[in-house]
Short mmCIF file of C-alpha atoms (C1' of nucleotides) in Angstrom, two decimals:
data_model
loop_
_atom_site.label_atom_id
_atom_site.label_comp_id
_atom_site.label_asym_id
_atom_site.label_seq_id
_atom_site.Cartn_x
_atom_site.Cartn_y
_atom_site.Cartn_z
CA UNK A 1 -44.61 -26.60 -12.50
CA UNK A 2 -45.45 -25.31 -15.74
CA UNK A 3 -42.28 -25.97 -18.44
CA UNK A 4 -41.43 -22.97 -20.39
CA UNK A 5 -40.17 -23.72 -23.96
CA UNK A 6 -36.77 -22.06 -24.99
CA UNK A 7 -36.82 -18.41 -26.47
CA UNK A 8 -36.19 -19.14 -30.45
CA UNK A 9 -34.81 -15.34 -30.65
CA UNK A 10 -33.21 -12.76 -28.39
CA UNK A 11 -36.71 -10.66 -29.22
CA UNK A 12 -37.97 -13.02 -27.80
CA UNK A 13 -36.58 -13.73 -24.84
CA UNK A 14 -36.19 -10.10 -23.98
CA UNK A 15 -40.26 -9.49 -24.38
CA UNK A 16 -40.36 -12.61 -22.00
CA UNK A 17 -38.01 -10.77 -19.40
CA UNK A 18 -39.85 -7.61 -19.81
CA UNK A 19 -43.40 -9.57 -18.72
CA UNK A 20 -41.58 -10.76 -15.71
CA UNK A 21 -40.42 -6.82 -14.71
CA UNK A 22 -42.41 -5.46 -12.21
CA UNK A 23 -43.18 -9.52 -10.64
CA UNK A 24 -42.51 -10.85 -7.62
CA UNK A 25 -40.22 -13.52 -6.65
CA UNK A 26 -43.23 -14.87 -5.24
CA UNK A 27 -45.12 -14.70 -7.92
CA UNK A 28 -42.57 -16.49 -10.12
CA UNK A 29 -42.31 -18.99 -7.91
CA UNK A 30 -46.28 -19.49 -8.06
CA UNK A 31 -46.37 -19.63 -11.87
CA UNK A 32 -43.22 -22.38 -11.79
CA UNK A 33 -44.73 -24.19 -9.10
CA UNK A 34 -41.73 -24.21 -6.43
CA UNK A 35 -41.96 -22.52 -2.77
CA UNK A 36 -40.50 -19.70 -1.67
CA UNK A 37 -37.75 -20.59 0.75
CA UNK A 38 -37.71 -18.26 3.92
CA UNK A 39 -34.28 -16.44 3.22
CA UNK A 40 -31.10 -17.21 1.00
CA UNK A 41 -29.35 -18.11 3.77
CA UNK A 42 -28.94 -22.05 2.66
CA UNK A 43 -30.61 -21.67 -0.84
CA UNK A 44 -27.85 -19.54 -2.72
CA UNK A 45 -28.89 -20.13 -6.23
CA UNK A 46 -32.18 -20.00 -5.57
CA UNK A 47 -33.49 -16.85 -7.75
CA UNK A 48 -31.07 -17.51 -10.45
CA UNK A 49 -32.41 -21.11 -10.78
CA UNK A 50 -36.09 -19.77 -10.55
CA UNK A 51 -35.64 -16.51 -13.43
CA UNK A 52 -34.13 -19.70 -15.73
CA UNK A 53 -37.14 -21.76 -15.79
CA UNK A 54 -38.87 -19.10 -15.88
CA UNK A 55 -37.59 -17.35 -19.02
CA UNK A 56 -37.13 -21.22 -20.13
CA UNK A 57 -33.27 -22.08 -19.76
CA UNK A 58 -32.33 -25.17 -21.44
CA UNK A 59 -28.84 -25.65 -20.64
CA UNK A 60 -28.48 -28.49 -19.02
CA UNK A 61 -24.73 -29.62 -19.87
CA UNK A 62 -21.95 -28.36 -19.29
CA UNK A 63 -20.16 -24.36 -20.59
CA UNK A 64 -23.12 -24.29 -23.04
CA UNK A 65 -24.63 -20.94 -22.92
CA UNK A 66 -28.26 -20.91 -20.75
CA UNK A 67 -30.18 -19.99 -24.14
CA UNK A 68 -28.85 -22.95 -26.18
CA UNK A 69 -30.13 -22.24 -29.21
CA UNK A 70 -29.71 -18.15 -29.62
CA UNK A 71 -26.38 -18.46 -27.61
CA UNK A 72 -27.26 -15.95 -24.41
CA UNK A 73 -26.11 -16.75 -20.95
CA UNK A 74 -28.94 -15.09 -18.52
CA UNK A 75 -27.26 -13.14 -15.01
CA UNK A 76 -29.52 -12.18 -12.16
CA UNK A 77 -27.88 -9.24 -11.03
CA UNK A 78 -29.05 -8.01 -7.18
CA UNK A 79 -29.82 -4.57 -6.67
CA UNK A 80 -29.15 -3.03 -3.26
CA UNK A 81 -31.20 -0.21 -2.33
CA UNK A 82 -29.83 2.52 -4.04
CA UNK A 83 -29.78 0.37 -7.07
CA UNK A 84 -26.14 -0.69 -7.12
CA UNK A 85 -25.06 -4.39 -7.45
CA UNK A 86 -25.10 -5.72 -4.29
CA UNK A 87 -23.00 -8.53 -5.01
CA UNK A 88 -20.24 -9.69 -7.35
CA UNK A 89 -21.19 -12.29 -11.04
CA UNK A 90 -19.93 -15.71 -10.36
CA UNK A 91 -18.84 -16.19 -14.28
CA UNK A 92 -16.87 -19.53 -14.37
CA UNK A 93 -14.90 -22.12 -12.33
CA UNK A 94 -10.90 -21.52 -13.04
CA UNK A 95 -9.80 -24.42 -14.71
CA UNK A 96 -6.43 -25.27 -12.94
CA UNK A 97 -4.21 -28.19 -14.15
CA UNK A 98 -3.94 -28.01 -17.56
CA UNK A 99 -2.65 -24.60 -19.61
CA UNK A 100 -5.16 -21.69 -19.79
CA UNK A 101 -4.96 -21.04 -23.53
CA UNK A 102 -6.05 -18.35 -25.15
CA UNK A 103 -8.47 -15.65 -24.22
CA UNK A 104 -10.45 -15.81 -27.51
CA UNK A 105 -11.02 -19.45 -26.29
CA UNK A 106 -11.57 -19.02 -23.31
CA UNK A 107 -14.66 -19.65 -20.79
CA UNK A 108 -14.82 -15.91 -19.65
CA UNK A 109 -14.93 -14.84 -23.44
CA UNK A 110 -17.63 -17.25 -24.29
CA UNK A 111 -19.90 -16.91 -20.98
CA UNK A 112 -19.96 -12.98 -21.46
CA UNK A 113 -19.86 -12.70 -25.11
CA UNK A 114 -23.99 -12.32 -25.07
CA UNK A 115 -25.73 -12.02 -21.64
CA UNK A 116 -29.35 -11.09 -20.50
CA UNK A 117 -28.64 -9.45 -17.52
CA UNK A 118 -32.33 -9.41 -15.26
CA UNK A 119 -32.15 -7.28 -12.37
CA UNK A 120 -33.74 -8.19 -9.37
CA UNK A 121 -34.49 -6.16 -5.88
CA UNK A 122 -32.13 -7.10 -3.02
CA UNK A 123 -32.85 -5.07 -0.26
CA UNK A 124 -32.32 -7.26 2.88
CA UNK A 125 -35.24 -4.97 4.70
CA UNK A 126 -37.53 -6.94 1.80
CA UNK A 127 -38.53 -10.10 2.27
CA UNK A 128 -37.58 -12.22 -0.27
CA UNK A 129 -40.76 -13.45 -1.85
CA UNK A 130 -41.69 -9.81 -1.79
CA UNK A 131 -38.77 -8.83 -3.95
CA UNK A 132 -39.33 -7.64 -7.52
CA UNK A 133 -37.53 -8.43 -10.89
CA UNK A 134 -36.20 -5.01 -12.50
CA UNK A 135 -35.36 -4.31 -16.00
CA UNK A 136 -33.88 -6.68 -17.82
CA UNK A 137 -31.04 -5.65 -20.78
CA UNK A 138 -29.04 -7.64 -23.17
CA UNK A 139 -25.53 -7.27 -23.53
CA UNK A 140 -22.05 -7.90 -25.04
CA UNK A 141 -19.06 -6.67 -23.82
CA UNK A 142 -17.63 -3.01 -25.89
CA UNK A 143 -14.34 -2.40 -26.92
CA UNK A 144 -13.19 -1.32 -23.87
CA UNK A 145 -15.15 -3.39 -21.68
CA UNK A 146 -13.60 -6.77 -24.23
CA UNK A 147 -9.79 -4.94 -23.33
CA UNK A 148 -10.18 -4.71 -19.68
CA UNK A 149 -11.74 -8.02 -19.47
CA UNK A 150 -9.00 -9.52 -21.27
CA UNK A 151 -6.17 -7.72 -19.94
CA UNK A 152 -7.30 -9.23 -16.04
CA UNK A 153 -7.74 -12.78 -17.92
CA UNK A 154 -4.06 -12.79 -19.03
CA UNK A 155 -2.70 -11.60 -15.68
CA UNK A 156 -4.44 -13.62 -13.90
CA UNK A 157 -4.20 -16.74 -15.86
CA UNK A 158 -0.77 -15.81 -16.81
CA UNK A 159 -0.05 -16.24 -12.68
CA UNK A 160 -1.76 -19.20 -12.76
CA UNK A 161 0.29 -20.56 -15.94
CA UNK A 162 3.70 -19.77 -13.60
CA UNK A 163 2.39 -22.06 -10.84
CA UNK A 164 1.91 -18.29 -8.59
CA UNK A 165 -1.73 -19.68 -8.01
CA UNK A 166 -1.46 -19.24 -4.05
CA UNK A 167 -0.32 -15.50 -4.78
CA UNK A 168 -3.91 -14.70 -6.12
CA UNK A 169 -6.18 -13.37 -3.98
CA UNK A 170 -9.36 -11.34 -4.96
CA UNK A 171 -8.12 -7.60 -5.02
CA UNK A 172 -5.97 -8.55 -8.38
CA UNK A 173 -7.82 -7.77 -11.36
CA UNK A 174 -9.55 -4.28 -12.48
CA UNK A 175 -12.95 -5.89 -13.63
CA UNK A 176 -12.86 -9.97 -12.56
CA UNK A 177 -11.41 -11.99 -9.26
CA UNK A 178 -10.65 -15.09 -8.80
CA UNK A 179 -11.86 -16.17 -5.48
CA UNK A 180 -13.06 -19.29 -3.78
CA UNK A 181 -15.72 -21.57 -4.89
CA UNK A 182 -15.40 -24.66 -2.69
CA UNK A 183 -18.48 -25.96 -0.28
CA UNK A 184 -15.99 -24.57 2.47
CA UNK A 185 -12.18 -23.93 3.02
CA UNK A 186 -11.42 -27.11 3.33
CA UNK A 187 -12.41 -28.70 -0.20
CA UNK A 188 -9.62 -29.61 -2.42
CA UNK A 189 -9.34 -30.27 -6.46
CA UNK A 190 -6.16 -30.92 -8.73
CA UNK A 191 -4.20 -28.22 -9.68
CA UNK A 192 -0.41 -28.06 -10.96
CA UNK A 193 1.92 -26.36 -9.08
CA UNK A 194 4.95 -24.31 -10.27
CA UNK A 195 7.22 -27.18 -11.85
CA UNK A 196 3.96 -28.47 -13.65
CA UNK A 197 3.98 -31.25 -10.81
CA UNK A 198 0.02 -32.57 -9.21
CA UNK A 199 -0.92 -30.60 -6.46
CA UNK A 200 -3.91 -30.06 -4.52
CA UNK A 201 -5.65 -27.04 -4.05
CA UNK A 202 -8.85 -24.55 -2.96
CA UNK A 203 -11.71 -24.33 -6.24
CA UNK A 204 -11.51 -21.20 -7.64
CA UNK A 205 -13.85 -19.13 -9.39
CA UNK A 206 -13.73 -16.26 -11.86
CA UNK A 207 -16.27 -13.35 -11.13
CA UNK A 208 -17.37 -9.44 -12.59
CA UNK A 209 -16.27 -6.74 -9.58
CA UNK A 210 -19.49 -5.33 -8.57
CA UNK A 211 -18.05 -2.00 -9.69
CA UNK A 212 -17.70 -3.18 -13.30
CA UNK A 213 -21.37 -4.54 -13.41
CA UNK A 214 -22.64 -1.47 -11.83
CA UNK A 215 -20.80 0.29 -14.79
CA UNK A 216 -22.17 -1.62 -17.28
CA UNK A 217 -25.88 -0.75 -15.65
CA UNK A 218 -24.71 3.17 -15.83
CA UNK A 219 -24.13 2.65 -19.75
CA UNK A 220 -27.52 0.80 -20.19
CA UNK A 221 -29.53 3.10 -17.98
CA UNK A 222 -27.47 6.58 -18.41
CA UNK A 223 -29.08 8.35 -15.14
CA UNK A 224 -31.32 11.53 -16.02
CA UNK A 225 -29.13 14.33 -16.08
CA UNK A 226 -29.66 16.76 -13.32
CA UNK B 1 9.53 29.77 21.61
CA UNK B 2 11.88 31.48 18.40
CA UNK B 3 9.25 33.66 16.30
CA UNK B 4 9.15 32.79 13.02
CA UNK B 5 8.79 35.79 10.18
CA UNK B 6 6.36 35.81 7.94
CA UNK B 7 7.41 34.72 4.48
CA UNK B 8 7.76 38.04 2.16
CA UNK B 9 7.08 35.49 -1.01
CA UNK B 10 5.63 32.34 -2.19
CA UNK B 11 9.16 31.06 -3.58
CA UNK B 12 10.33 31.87 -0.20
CA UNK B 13 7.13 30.17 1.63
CA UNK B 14 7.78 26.74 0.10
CA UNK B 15 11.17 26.53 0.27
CA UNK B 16 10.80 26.60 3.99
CA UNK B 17 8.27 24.00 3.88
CA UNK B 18 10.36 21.95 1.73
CA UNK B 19 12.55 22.62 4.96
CA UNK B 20 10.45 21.38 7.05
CA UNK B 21 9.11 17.78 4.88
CA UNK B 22 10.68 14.79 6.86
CA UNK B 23 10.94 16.36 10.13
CA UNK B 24 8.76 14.71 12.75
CA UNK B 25 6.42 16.53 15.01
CA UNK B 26 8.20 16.38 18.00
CA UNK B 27 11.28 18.25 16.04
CA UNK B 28 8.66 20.95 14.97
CA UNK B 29 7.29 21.63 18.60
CA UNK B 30 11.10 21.34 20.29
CA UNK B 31 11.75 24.41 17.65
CA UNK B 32 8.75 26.11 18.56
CA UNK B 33 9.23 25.82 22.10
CA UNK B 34 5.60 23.59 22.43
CA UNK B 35 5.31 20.29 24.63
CA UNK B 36 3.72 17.61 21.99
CA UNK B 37 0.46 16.30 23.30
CA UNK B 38 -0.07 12.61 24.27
CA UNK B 39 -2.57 12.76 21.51
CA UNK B 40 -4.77 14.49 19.68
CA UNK B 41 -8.05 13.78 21.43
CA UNK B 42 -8.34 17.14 23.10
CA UNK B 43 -5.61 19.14 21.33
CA UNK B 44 -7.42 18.54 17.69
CA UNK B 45 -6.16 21.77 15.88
CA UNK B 46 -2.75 20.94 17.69
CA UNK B 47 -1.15 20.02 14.21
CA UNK B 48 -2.03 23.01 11.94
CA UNK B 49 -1.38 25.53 14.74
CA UNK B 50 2.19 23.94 15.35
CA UNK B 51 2.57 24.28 11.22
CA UNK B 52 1.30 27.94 11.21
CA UNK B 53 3.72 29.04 13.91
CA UNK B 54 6.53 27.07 12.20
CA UNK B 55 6.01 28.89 8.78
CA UNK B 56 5.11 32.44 10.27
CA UNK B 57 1.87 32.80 9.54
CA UNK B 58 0.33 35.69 10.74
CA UNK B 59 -3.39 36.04 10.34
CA UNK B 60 -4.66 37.21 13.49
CA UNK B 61 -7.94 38.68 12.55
CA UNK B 62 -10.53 37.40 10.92
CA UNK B 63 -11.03 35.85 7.78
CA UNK B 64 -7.66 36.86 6.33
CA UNK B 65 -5.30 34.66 4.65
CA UNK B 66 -3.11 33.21 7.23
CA UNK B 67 -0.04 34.65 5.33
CA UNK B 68 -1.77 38.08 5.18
CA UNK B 69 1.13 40.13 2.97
CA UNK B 70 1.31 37.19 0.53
CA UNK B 71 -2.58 36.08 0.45
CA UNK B 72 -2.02 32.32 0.99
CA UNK B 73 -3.97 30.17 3.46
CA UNK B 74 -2.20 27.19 4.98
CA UNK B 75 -4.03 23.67 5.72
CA UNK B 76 -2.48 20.76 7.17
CA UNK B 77 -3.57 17.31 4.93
CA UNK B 78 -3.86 14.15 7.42
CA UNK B 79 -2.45 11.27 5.04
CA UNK B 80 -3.48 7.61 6.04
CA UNK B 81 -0.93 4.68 5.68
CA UNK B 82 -1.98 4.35 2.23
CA UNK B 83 -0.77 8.37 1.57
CA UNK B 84 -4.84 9.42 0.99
CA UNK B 85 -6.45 12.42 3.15
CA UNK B 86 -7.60 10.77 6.46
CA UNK B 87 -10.31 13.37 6.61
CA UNK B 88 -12.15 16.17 5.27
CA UNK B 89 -10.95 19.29 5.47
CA UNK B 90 -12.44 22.72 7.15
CA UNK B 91 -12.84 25.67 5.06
CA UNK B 92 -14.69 28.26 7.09
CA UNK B 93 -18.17 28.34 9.13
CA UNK B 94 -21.37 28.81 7.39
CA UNK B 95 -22.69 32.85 7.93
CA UNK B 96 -26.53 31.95 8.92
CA UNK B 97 -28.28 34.91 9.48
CA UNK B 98 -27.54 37.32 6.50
CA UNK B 99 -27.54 36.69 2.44
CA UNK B 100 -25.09 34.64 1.51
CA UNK B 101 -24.40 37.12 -1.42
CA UNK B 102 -22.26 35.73 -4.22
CA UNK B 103 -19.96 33.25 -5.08
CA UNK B 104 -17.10 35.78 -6.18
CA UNK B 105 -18.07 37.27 -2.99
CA UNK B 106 -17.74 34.08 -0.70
CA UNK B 107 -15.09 33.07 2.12
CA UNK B 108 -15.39 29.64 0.63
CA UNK B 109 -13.57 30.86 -2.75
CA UNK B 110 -11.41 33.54 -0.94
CA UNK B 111 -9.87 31.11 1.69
CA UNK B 112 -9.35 28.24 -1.11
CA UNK B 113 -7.90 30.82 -3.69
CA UNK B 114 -4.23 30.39 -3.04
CA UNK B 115 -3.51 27.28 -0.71
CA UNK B 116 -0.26 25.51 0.41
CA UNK B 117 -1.25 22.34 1.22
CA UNK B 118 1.25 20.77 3.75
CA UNK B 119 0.64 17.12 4.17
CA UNK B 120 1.14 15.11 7.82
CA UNK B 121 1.53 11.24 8.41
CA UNK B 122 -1.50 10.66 9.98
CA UNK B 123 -1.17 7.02 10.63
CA UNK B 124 -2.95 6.26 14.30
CA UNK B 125 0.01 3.09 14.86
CA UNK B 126 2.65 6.01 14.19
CA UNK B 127 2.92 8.07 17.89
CA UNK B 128 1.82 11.62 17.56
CA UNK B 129 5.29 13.11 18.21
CA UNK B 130 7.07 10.95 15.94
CA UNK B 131 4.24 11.33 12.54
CA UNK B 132 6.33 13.84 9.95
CA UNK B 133 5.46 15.96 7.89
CA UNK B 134 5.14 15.34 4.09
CA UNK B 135 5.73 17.37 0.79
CA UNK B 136 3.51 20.78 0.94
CA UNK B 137 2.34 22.53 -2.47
CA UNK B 138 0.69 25.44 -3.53
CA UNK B 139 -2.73 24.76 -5.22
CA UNK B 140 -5.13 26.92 -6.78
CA UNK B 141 -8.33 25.58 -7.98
CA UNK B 142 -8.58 25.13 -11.29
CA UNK B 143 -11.07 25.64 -14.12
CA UNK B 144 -13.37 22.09 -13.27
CA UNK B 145 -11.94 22.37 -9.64
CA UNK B 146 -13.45 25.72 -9.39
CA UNK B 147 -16.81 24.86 -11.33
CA UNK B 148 -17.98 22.17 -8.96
CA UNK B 149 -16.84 24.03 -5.82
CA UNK B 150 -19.38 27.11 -6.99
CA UNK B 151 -22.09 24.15 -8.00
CA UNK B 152 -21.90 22.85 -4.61
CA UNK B 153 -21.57 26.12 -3.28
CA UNK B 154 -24.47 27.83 -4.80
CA UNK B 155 -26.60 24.67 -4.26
CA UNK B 156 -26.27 24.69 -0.39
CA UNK B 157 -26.39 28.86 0.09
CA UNK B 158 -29.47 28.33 -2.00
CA UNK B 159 -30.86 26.23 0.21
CA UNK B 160 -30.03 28.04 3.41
CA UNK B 161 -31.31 31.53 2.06
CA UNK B 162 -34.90 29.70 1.19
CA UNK B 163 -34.74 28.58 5.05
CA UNK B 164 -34.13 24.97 4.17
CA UNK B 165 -30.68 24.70 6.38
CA UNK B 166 -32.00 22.32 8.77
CA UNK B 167 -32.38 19.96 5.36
CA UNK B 168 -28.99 20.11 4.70
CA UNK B 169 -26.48 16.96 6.34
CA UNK B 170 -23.12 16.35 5.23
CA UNK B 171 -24.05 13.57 2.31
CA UNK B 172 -25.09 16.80 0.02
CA UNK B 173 -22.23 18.23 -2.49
CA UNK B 174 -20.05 17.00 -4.51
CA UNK B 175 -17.08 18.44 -2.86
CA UNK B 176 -18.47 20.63 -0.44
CA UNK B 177 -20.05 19.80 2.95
CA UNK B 178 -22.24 21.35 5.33
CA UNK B 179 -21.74 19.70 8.96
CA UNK B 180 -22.55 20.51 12.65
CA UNK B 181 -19.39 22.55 14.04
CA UNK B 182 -19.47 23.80 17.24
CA UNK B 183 -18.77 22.56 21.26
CA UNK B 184 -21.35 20.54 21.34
CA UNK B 185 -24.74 19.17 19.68
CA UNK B 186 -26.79 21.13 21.77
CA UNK B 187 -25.24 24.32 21.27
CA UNK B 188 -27.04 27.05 19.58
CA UNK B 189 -26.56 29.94 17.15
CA UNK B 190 -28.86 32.77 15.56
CA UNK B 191 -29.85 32.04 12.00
CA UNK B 192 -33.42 33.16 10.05
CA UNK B 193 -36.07 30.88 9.20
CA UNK B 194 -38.15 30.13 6.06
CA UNK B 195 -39.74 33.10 6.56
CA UNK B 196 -36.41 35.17 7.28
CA UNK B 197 -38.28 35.13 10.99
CA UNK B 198 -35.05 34.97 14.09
CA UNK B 199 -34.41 31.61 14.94
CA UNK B 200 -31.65 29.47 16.85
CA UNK B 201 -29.71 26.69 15.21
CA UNK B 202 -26.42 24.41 15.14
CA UNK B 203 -23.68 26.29 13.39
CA UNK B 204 -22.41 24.66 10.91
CA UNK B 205 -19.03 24.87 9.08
CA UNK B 206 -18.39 24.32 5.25
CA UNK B 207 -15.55 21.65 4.61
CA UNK B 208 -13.69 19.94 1.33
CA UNK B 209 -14.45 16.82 1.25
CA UNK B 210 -11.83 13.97 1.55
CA UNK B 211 -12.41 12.38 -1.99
CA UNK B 212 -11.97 16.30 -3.26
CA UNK B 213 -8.24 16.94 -1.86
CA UNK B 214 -7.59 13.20 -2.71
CA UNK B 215 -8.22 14.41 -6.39
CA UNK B 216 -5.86 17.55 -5.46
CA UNK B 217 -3.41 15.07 -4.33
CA UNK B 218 -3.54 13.05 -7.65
CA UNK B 219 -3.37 16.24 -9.69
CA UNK B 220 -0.22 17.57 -8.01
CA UNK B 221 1.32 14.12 -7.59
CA UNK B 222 0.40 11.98 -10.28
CA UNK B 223 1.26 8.31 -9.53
CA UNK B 224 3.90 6.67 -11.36
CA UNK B 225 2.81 4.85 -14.77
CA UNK B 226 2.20 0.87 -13.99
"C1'" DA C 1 -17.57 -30.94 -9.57
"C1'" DG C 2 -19.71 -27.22 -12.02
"C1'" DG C 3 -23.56 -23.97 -12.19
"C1'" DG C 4 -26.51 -20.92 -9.64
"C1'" DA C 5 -25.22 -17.55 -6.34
"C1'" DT C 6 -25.41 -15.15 -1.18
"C1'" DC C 7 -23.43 -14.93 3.53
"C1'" DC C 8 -20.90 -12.48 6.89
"C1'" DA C 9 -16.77 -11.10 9.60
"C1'" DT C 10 -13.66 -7.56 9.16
"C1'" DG C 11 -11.78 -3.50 7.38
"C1'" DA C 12 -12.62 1.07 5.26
"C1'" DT C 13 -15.44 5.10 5.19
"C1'" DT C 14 -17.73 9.06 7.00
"C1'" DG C 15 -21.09 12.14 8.98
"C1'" DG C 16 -22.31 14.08 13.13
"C1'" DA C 17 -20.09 15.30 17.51
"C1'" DT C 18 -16.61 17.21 19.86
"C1'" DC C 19 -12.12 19.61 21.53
"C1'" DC C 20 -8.70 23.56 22.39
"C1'" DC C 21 -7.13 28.23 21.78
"C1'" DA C 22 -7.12 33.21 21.07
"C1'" DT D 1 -17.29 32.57 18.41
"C1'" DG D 2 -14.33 31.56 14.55
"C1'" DG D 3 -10.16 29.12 13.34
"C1'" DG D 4 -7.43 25.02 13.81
"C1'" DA D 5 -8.97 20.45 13.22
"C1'" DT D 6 -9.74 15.07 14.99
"C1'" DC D 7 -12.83 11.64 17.22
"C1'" DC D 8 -15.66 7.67 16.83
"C1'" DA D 9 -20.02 5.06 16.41
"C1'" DA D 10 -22.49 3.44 12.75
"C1'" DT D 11 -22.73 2.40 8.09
"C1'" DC D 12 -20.68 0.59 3.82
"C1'" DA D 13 -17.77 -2.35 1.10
"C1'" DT D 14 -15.78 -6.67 0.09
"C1'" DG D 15 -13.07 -10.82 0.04
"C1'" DG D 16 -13.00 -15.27 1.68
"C1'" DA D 17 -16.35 -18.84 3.04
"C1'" DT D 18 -20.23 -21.21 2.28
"C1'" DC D 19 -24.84 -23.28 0.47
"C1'" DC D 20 -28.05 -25.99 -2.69
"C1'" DC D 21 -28.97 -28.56 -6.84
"C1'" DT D 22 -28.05 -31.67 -10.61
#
DNA sequence: AGGGATCCATGATTGGATCCCA
DNA sequence: TGGGATCCAATCATGGATCCCT
């Protein structure tokens, strides 16, 4: 388990990511001295956790940024086989209870505001240890990207802010969702419910559509024209 | 069984489709002197034969219009429940055999060059007899419409005049597709081979596909601002 | 509980197969 | 056989559920 100092520079960091392209998972997991589980299945987090120590993550407390010091959250973003996301970005939990505030504040806004997204094969016909880190790309939201994001934040906060939290479900929003994020259906947290009054309700989280990471892979890779 | 004339007009052609938008199947086929099918499992051309008669088409022969004064072919356009084609859409059978000769040429851009759409709840919870039928319009393809259709169209002649048809499934084109169309998968055709040599194949029929007339939809009934 | 995510049952899509009629 | 299409098994997409670690 060799530690991996903190990038001091986004050069950096990216010429790290780009020595880990091409590498397998088991390979990574060689160099930072952990074993390759047999599937996902029960260890979720699993790559993400590995690419951080890896390209030397040092957050370790709470909404700071992965990259403390040059201020870049890292993303593992799965590839299915025709190179699509194959999953949704978990971004943030949804704080519920107290009043949302405004988007420039905002967790969303600050998580996404600099990301090194690293793409990684996820094929289910490959086994995972087998699996390969792609590309890796920095980037901040554009203009339009910032005004869609934004626009789903105040909806969907906005519902929240009303006490209409049970009315969300995940096929609001034209980039994020808020869906689930509880260790089942079950789990409860405090929330405040339409007069403002305690209530108890299901986690939620705050994720990217798959379709709005896939097009933010379109305008870093445009495909060849043909 | 009351015989229907053939429109002398396109003003006059819509109008009595307007006529018929709202009415349910069954009200068509009592007017047409036809018993409505329990389904459409083994009557599936049931539909746009019961619309032809209704309107007066006339095309007996082949590859005419099927309004043959005024030069407009009529398709029926299976909506689901949420008002988007249910399928794709058949546009002629593929000639394998002979050059394909040239786009302006083709019964691919003859047949779709003056078309009155007339759309049908296709719903499967909604009983055949009582589905109705939906607003028709007359569409011609336009400038991009037409572009891609020749793109597609030149790509997959192209292929079947180097020999290459038995390359060719339905996930090629953009808004073309070439699929199987005949009685049965073992039933067999003439075509030429890669060497222009007599051989026996599948025919195959060109159709639009469903995300294609879902575009034609949009264009000719753009959704309300929200 | 928050941060890292994937799992998987169910619904939507669709490509190859098939059906009737003239 | 060409013209009118739909059927349906298999694949794809995804939203709600779940999992581990610190």
């Amino acid at each position: 388990m060799r530690p991996v100092p903190p990038p001091g520079s986004e050069a950096e960091l990216l010429s790290r990511a780009a020595s880990l392209a091409g590498r397998t998972l088991a390979q990574l997991a060689f160099d930072a001295g952990v074993p390759v589980p047999d599937s996902q299945r029960r260890r979720k987090g699993w790559v993400g956790a590995l690419v951080e120590r890896c390209l030397g993550a040092d957050a370790s407390s709470l909404s700071e940024p992965d990259f403390t010091r040059i201020g870049v959250e890292l993303k593992t973003l799965p590839l299915n086989r025709r190179g699509a996301p194959a999953e949704s970005t978990y971004v943030c939990t949804v704080p519920l209870g107290r009043s949302p505030g405004r988007w420039e504040d905002s967790a969303v806004r600050r998580k996404l505001s600099r990301v090194l997204w690293v793409t990684v094969e996820a094929d289910p016909v490959i086994p995972l240890a087998a699996r390969r880190l792609g590309t890796a790309f920095l980037w901040s939201p554009n203009a339009e990207e910032e005004r869609l994001l934004r626009a789903d934040w105040e909806e969907l906060t906005g519902l929240i802010a009303l006490g209409r939290l049970e009315e969300i479900n995940a096929h609001l929003g034209a980039c994020l969702q808020i869906r689930p994020k509880a260790a089942n259906a079950r789990a409860l947290t405090r929330a405040a419910d339409a007069r403002g009054a305690p209530a108890e309700t299901l986690p939620r989280a705050v994720s990217l559509r798959a379709s709005f990471t896939a097009a933010i892979l379109r305008s870093a890779f445009p495909p060849p024209p043909g």
